[in-house]
Coordinates of C-alpha atoms and ligand atoms in Angstrom, one line a residue:
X218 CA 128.7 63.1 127.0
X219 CA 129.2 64.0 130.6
X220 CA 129.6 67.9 132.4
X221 CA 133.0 67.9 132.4
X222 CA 132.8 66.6 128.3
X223 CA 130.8 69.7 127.8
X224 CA 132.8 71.5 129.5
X225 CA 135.8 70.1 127.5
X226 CA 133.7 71.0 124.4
X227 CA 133.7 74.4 125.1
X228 CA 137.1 75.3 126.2
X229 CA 138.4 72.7 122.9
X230 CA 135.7 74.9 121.4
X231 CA 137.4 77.7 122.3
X232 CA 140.9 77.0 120.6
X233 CA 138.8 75.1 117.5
X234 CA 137.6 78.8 117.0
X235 CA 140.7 80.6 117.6
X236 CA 142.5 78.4 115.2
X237 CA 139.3 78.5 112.7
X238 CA 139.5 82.4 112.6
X239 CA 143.2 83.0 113.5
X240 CA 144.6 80.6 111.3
X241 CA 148.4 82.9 111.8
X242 CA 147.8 82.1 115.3
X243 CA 147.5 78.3 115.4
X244 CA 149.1 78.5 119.1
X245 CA 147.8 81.6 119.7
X246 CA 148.5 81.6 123.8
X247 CA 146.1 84.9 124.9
X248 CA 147.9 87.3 127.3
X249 CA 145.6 87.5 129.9
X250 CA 142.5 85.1 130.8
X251 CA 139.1 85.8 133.1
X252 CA 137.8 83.3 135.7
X253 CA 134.5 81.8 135.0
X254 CA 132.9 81.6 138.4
X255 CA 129.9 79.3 139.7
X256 CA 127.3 82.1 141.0
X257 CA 125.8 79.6 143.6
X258 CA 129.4 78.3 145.1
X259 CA 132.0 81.0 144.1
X260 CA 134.0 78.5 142.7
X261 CA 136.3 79.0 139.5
X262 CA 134.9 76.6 137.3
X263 CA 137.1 77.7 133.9
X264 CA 139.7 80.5 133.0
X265 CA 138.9 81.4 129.6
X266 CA 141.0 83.7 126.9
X267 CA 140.4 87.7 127.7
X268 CA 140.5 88.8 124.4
X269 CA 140.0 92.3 123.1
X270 CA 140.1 94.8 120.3
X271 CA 143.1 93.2 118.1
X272 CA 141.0 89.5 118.4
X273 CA 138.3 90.8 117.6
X274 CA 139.0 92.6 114.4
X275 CA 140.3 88.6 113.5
X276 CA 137.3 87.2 114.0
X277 CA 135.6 90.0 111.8
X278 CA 137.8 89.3 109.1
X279 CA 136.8 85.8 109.4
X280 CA 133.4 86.0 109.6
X281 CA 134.0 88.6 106.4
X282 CA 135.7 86.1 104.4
X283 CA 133.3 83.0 105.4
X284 CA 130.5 85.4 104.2
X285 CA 131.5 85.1 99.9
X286 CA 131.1 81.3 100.5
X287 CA 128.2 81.3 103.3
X288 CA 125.8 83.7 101.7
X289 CA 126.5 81.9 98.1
X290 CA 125.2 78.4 99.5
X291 CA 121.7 77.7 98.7
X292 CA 119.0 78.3 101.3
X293 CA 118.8 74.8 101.7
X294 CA 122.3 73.9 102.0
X295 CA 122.4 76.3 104.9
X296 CA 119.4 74.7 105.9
X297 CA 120.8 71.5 106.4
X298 CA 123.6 72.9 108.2
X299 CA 121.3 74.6 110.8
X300 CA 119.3 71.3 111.6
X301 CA 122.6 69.4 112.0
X302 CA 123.2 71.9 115.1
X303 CA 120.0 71.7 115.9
X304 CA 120.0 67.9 116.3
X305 CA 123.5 68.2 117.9
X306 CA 122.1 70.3 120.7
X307 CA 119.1 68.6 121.2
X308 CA 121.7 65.4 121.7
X309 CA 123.7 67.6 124.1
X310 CA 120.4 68.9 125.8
X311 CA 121.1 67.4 129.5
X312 CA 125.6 68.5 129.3
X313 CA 124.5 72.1 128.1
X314 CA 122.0 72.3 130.6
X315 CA 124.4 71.5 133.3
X316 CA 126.9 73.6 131.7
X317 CA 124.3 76.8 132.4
X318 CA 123.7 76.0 135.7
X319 CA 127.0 75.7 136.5
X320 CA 128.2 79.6 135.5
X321 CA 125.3 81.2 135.2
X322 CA 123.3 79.5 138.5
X323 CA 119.5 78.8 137.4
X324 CA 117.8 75.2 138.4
X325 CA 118.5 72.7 136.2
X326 CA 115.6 71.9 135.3
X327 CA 114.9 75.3 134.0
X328 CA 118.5 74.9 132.5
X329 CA 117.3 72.0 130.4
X330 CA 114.4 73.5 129.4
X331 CA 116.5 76.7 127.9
X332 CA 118.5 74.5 125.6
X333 CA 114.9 72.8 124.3
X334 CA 114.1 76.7 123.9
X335 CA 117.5 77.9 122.6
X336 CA 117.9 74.7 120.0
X337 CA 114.4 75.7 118.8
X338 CA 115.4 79.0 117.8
X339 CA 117.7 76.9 115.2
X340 CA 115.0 74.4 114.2
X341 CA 112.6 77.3 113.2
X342 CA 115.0 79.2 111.2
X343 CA 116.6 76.0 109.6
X344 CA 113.0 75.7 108.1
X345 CA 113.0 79.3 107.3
X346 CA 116.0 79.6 105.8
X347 CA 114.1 78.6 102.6
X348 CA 111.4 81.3 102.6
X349 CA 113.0 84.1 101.9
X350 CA 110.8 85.5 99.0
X351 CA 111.5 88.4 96.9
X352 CA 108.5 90.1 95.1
X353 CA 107.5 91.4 91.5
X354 CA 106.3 94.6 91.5
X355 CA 104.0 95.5 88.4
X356 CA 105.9 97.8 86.3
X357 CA 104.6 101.3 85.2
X358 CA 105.8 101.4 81.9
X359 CA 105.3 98.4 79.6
X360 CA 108.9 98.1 79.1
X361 CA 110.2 97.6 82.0
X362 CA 110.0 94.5 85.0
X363 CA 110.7 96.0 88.9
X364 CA 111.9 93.4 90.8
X365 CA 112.6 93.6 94.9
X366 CA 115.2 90.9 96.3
X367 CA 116.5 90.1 99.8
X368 CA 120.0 89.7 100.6
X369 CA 121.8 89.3 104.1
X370 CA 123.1 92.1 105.2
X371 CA 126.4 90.7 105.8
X372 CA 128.9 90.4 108.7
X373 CA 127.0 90.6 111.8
X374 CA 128.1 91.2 115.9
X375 CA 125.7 89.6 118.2
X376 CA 126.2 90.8 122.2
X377 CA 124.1 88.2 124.5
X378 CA 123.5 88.5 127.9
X379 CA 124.3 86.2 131.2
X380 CA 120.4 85.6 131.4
X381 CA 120.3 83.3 128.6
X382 CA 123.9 81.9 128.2
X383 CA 122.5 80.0 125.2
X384 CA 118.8 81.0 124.2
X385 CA 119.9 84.7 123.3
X386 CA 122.7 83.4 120.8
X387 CA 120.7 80.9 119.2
X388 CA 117.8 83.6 118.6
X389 CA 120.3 85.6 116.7
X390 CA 122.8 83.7 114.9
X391 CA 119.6 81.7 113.8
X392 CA 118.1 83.9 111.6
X393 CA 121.6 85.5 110.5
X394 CA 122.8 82.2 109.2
X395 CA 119.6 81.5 107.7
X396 CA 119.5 84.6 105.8
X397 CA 123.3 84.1 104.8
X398 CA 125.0 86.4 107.4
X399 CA 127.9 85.2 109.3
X400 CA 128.5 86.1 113.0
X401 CA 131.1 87.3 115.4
X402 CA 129.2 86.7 119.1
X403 CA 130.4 88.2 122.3
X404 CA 128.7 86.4 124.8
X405 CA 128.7 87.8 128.5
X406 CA 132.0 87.6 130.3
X407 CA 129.8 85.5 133.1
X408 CA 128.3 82.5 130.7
X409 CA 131.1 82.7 127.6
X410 CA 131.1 78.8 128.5
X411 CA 127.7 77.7 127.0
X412 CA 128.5 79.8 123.8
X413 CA 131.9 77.9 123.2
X414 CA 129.8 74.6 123.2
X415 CA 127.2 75.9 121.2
X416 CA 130.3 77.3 118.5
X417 CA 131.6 74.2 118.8
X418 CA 128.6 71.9 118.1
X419 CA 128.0 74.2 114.9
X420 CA 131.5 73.7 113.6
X421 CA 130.7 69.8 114.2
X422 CA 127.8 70.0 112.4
X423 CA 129.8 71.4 109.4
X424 CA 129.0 75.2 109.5
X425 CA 132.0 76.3 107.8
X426 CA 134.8 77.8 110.0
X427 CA 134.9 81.5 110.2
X428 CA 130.9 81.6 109.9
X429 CA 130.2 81.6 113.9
X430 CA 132.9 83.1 115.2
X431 CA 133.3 83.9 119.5
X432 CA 135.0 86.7 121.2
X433 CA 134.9 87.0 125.0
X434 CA 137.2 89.1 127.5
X435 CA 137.0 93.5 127.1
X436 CA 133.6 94.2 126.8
X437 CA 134.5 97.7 126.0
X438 CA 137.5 96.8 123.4
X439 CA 135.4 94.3 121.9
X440 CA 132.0 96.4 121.7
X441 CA 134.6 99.4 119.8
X442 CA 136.0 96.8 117.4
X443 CA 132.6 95.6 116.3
X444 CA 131.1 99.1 116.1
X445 CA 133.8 101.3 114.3
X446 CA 134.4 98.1 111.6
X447 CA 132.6 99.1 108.2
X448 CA 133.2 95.5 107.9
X449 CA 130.3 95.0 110.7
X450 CA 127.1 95.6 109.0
X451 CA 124.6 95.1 111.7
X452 CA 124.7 94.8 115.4
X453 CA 122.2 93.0 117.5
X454 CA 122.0 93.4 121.6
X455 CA 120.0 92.2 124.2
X456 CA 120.9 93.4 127.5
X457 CA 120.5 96.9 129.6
X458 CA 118.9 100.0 128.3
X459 CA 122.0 102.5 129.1
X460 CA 124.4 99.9 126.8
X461 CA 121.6 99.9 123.9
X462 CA 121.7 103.7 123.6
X463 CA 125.8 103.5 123.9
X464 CA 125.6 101.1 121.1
X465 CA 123.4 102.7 119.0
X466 CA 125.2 106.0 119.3
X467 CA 128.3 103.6 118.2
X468 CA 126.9 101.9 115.4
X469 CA 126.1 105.5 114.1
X470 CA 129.3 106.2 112.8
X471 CA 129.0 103.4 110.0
X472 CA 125.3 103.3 110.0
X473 CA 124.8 100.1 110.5
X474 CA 121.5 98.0 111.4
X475 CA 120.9 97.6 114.7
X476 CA 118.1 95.3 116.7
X477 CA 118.1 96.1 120.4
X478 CA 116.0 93.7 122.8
X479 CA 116.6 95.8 125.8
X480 CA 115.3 96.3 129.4
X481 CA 111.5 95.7 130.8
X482 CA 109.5 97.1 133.5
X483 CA 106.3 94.8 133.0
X484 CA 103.5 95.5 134.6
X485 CA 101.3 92.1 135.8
X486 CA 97.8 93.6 135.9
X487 CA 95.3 91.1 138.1
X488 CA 91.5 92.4 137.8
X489 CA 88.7 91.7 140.3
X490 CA 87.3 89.2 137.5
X491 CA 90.0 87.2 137.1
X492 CA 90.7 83.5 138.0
X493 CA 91.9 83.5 141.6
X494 CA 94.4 80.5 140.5
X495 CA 95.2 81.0 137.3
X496 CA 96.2 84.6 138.5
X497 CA 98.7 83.3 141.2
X498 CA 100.4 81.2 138.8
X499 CA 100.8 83.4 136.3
X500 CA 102.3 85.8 137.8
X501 CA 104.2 83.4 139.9
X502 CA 105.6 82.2 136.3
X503 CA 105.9 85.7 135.3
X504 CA 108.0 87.2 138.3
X505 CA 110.0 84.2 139.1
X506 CA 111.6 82.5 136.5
X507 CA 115.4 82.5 136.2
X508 CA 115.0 84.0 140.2
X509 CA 113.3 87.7 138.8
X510 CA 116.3 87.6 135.9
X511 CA 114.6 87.8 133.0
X512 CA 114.0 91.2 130.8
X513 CA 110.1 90.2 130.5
X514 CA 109.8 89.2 134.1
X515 CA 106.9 90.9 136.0
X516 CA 108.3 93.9 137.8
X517 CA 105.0 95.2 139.3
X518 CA 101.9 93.2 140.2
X519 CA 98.9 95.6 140.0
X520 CA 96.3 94.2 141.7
X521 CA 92.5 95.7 141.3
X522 CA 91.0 96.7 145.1
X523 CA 88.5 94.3 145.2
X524 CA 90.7 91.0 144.4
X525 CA 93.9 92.6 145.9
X526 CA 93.6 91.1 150.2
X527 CA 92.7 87.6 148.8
X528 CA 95.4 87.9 145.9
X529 CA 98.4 89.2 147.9
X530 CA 97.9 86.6 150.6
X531 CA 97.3 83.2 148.0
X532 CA 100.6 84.6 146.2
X533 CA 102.6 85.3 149.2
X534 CA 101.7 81.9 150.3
X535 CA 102.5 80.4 147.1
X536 CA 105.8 81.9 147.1
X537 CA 106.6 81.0 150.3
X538 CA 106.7 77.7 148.8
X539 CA 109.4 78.4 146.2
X540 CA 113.1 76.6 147.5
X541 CA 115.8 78.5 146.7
X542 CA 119.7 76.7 146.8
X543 CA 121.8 75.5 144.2
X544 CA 121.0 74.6 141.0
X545 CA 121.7 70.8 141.1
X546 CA 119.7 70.3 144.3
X547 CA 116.3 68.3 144.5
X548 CA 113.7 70.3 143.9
X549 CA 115.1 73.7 143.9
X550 CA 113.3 76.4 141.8
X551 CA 115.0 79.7 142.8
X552 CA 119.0 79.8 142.3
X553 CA 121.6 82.2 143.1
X554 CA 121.9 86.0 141.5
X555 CA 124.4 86.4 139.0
X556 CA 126.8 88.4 141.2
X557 CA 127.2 91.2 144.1
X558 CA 125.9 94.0 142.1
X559 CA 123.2 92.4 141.3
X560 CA 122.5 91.4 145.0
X561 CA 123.2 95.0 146.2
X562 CA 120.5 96.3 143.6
X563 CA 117.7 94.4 144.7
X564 CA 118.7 95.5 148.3
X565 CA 119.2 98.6 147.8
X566 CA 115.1 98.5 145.7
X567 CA 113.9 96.9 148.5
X568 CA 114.9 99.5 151.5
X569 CA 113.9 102.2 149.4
X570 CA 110.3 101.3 149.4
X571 CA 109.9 100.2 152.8
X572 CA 111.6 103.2 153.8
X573 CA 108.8 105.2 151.9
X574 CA 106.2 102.6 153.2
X575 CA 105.5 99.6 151.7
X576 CA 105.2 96.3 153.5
X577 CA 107.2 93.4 153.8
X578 CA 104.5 90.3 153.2
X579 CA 107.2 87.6 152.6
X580 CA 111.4 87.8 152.1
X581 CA 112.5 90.9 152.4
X582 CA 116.2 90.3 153.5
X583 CA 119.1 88.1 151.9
X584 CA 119.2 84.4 151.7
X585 CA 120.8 82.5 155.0
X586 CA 122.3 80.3 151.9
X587 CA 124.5 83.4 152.2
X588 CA 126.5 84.0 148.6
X589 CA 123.9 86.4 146.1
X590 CA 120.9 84.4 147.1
X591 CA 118.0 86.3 148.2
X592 CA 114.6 85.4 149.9
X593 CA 111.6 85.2 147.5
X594 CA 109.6 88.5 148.4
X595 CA 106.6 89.7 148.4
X596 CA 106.1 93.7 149.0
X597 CA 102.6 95.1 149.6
X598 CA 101.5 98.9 149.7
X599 CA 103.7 99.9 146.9
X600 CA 103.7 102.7 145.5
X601 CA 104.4 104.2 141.7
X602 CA 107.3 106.4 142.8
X603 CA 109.6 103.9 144.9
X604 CA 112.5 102.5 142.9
X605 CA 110.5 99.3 142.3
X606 CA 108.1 100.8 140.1
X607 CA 110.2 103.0 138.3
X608 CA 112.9 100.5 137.5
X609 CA 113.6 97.0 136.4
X610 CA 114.7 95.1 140.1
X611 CA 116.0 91.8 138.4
X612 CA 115.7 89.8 141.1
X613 CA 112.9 87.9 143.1
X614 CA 110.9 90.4 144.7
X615 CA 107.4 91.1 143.8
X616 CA 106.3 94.7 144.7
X617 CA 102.1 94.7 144.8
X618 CA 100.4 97.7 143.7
X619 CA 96.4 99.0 144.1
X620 CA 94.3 100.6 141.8
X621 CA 90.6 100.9 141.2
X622 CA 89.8 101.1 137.8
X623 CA 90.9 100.0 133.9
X624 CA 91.8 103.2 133.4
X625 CA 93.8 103.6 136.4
X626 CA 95.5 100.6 135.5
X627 CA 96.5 101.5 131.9
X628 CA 97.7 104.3 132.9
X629 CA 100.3 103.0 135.9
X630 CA 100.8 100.4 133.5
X631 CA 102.0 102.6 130.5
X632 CA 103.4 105.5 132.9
X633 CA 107.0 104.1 132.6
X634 CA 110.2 104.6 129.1
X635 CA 109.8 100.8 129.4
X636 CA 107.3 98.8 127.1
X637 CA 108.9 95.6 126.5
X638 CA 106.0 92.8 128.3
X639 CA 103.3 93.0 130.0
X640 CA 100.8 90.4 131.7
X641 CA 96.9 91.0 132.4
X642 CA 94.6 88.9 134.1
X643 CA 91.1 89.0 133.2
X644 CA 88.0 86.8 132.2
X645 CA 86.3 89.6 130.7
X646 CA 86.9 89.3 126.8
X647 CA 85.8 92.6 126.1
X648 CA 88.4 93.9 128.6
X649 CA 90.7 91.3 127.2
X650 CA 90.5 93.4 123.5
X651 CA 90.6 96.8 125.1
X652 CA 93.5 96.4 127.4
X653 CA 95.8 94.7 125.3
X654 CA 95.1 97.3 122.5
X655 CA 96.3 100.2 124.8
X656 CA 99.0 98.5 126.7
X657 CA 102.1 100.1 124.8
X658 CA 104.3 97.2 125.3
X659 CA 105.8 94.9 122.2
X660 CA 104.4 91.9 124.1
X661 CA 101.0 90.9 126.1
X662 CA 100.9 87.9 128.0
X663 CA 96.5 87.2 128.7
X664 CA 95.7 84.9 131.3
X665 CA 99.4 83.5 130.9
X666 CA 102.6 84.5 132.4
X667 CA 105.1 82.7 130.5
X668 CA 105.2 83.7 126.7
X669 CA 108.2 83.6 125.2
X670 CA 108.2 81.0 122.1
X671 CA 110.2 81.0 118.9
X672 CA 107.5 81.2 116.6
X673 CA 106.3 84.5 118.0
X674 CA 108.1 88.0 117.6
X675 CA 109.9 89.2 120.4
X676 CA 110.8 93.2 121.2
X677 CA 110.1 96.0 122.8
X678 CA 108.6 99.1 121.7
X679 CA 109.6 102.7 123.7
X680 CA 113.0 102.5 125.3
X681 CA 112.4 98.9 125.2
X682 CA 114.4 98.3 122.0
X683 CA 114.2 98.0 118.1
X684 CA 113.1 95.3 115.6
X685 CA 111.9 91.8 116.7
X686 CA 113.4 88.3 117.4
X687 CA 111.9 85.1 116.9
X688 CA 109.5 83.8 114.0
X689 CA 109.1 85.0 110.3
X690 CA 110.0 88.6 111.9
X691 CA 113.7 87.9 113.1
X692 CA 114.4 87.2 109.8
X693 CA 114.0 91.0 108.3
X694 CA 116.7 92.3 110.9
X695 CA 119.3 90.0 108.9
X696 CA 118.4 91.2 105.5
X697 CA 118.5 94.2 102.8
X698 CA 116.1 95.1 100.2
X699 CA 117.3 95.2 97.0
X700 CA 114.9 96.5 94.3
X701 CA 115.8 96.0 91.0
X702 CA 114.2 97.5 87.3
X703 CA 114.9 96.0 84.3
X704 CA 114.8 98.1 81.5
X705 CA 114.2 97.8 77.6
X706 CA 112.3 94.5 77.8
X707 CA 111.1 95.4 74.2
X708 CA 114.6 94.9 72.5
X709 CA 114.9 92.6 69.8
Ligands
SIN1935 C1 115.4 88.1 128.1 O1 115.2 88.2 129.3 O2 116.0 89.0 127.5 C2 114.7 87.1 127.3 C3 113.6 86.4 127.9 C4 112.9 85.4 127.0 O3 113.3 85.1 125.9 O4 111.8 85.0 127.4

């Protein structure tokens, strides 16, 4: 299938799903419809269906009537279901790649490489679907059998970010299929594109209509009808801090689950004893990828005093080899940011620590690409209490920080609400132990920058989020614990 077959995917996708979930509304024509834009060109690419509170309470009922038959299937029949999509994206693996470097502006190779590590999200929990064990308890009186179940929890609302157009959906409605839940997804307003294709490949690969359902348009509308529904049993977010907290306040008024993968402010911590080179590319791996967009990405590099001259100047020079353009051109490794505000932010970051005194080693200024690109940088003679530090840039600047000793380094590492990832760099194995013990961060990257994989649990601890994503763990956020007793086992 070619881009613009994709692309006619997801906007057929888009009425397939309307007509799945709003079967009164077969030509349902929405009222008002948002431009899907090409971060790296400014071009329109799509105008896509604004849809708010009224669409959205559809799509709950939908997902609420899909979930008697859904959740009644047998593990493996769901199973089955979820390795269909699975192999269906894998098919579509170069189209949906294309299709997320189109709206949301990262290489394409790195593109690519997001469906492999999206669609594996669905492999893993197609084979988990059928290890979802109960327990027998041994009873306390001779009479009786205690018996603990798991069941899914029910209708869940997944919000994804722009980040991961596809990998943050698949590492939700993964395990909530698996378990039996069925979805209502609102993607970001930026990338609802790569989620229509993904919802449509599941409906071809015979996931009953009504059991991934997707609403884009209102956030606000949207993010209101899936909180205040009791229909909505659980809600699961990835994205900014301040949202998690609104909708966990939200979510409080029908108690519902919530899992909340929010933002990061890792530290990359490079000791004296570390591999020059492996260093470099770690961190390289660790700050850069998706251009500084990523919630795990490295926000400050602290480098130990007696590696931190050679250190700063092998990284700045191996950054100054990073070319930034479009995502469909040869070679390129560093796209476009998502949009102005996210421009602006890493401006604004950036004059607010060379005004208090750091250095300007490499970048520094925007892009003569012009649009939201912005130079790869390297900042030197940073300092905990500049905006950098403190807060999560989300772009491609790397601020580089001193310190002396392990426990200076913990400390600055751990002096922050954040504790989502964090990176050290070390051949000491002792060190190796100690560090990674008192980092408070869900996630430790050793000697390794890039370590996000779908067999591993993914989350945050601190103001970093709730509950984990990914492997055998992901699974629990989808499911309730039933415990059962049977009583009067004596009785003739
Ligand atoms: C994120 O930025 O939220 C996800 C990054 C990842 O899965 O590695």
């Amino acid at each position: 299938m070619t881009l613009s077959g994709v692309a006619r995917v997801a906007f057929v996708g888009s009425r397939r799903i309307f007509a799945s979930h709003l079967p009164s509304m077969q030509s349902y024509t929405p009222a008002f419809s948002r431009q899907v834009h090409n971060p790296a060109t400014g071009e329109v690419i799509a105008n896509v269906s604004c849809m708010g509170g009224k669409e959205t309470k559809d799509a709950i009922s939908s997902a609420f009537d899909a979930f008697n038959s859904w959740s009644k299937l047998t593990a493996a029949e769901r199973s089955k279901g979820l390795r269909k999509w699975y192999d269906l994206l894998m098919a579509h693996k170069e189209e949906l790649g294309q299709l997320i470097t189109l709206e949301q502006g990262k290489p394409l190779k790195e593109a690519v490489g997001e469906v492999d590590y999206g669609a594996k999200f669905i492999e893993f929990y197609a084979e988990e679907a059928k290890r979802v064990y109960g327990e027998i308890i041994p009873a306390t009186l001779p009479d009786r059998r205690l018996f603990v179940l798991k069941q899914p929890v029910g209708v869940a609302g997944a919000i994804t970010p722009w980040n991961f157009p596809l990998a943050m959906i698949t590492r939700k409605v993964g395990p909530a299929l698996a378990c039996g839940c069925t979805v209502v997804v609102k993607p970001s307003e930026f990338t609802p594109l790569t989620a229509l294709a993904a919802a449509e490949l599941a409906l071809q690969a015979g996931i009953p209509p009504g059991v991934v359902n997707v609403v884009m348009g209102n956030a606000p509308d949207i993010g209101d009808a899936l909180l205040t529904s009791p229909q909505v049993r659980k809600i699961t977010f990835t994205g900014s801090t301040a949202v998690g907290k609104k909708l966990m306040a939200g979510a409080a008024g029908t108690v519902k689950k919530v899992s909340l993968e929010l933002g990061g402010n890792a530290p990359c911590i490079v000791f004296d004893d570390a591999d020059l080179n492996v260093a470099v590319n770690g961190a390289l791996a660790a700050k850069f990828r998706n251009s500084g967009q990523t919630c795990v990405c490295a926000n400050r590099v602290l480098v130990q005093e007696g590696i931190y001259e050679k250190f700063a100047d092998a990284f700045s020079k191996a950054v100054k080899n990073l070319k930034v353009g479009d995502g469909f051109g040869e070679g390129v490794v560093q796209g476009p940011l998502i949009n102005k505000a996210a421009l602006e932010k890493v401006e604004t970051f950036v004059e607010d620590a060379v005004s208090k005194g750091a250095k300007v080693l490499l970048g520094g200024r925007r892009h003569s690409l012009g649009m939201t690109f912005y130079e790869p940088t390297v900042l030197s003679n940073v300092k905990s209490e500049m905006l950098v530090s403190r807060e999560e840039v989300f772009g491609p600047v790397a601020p580089l920080l001193c310190f002396k000793t392990e426990e200076e380094a913990i400390h600055m590492a751990n002096d922050t609400n954040a504790g989502l990832a964090a990176y050290i760099f070390t051949n000491n194995l002792q060190r190796t132990w100690r560090v990674s013990e008192a980092l408070e961060y869900g996630l430790v990257g050793v000697n390794e920058g890039l370590i996000s994989t779908e067999v591993a649990p993914f989350g945050g601890v601190k103001q970093s989020g709730l509950g984990r994503e990914g492997s055998k763990y992901g699974m629990d956020e989808f499911l309730e614990i039933k415990y059962v007793c049977l009583g009067d086992m004596n009785r003739k």
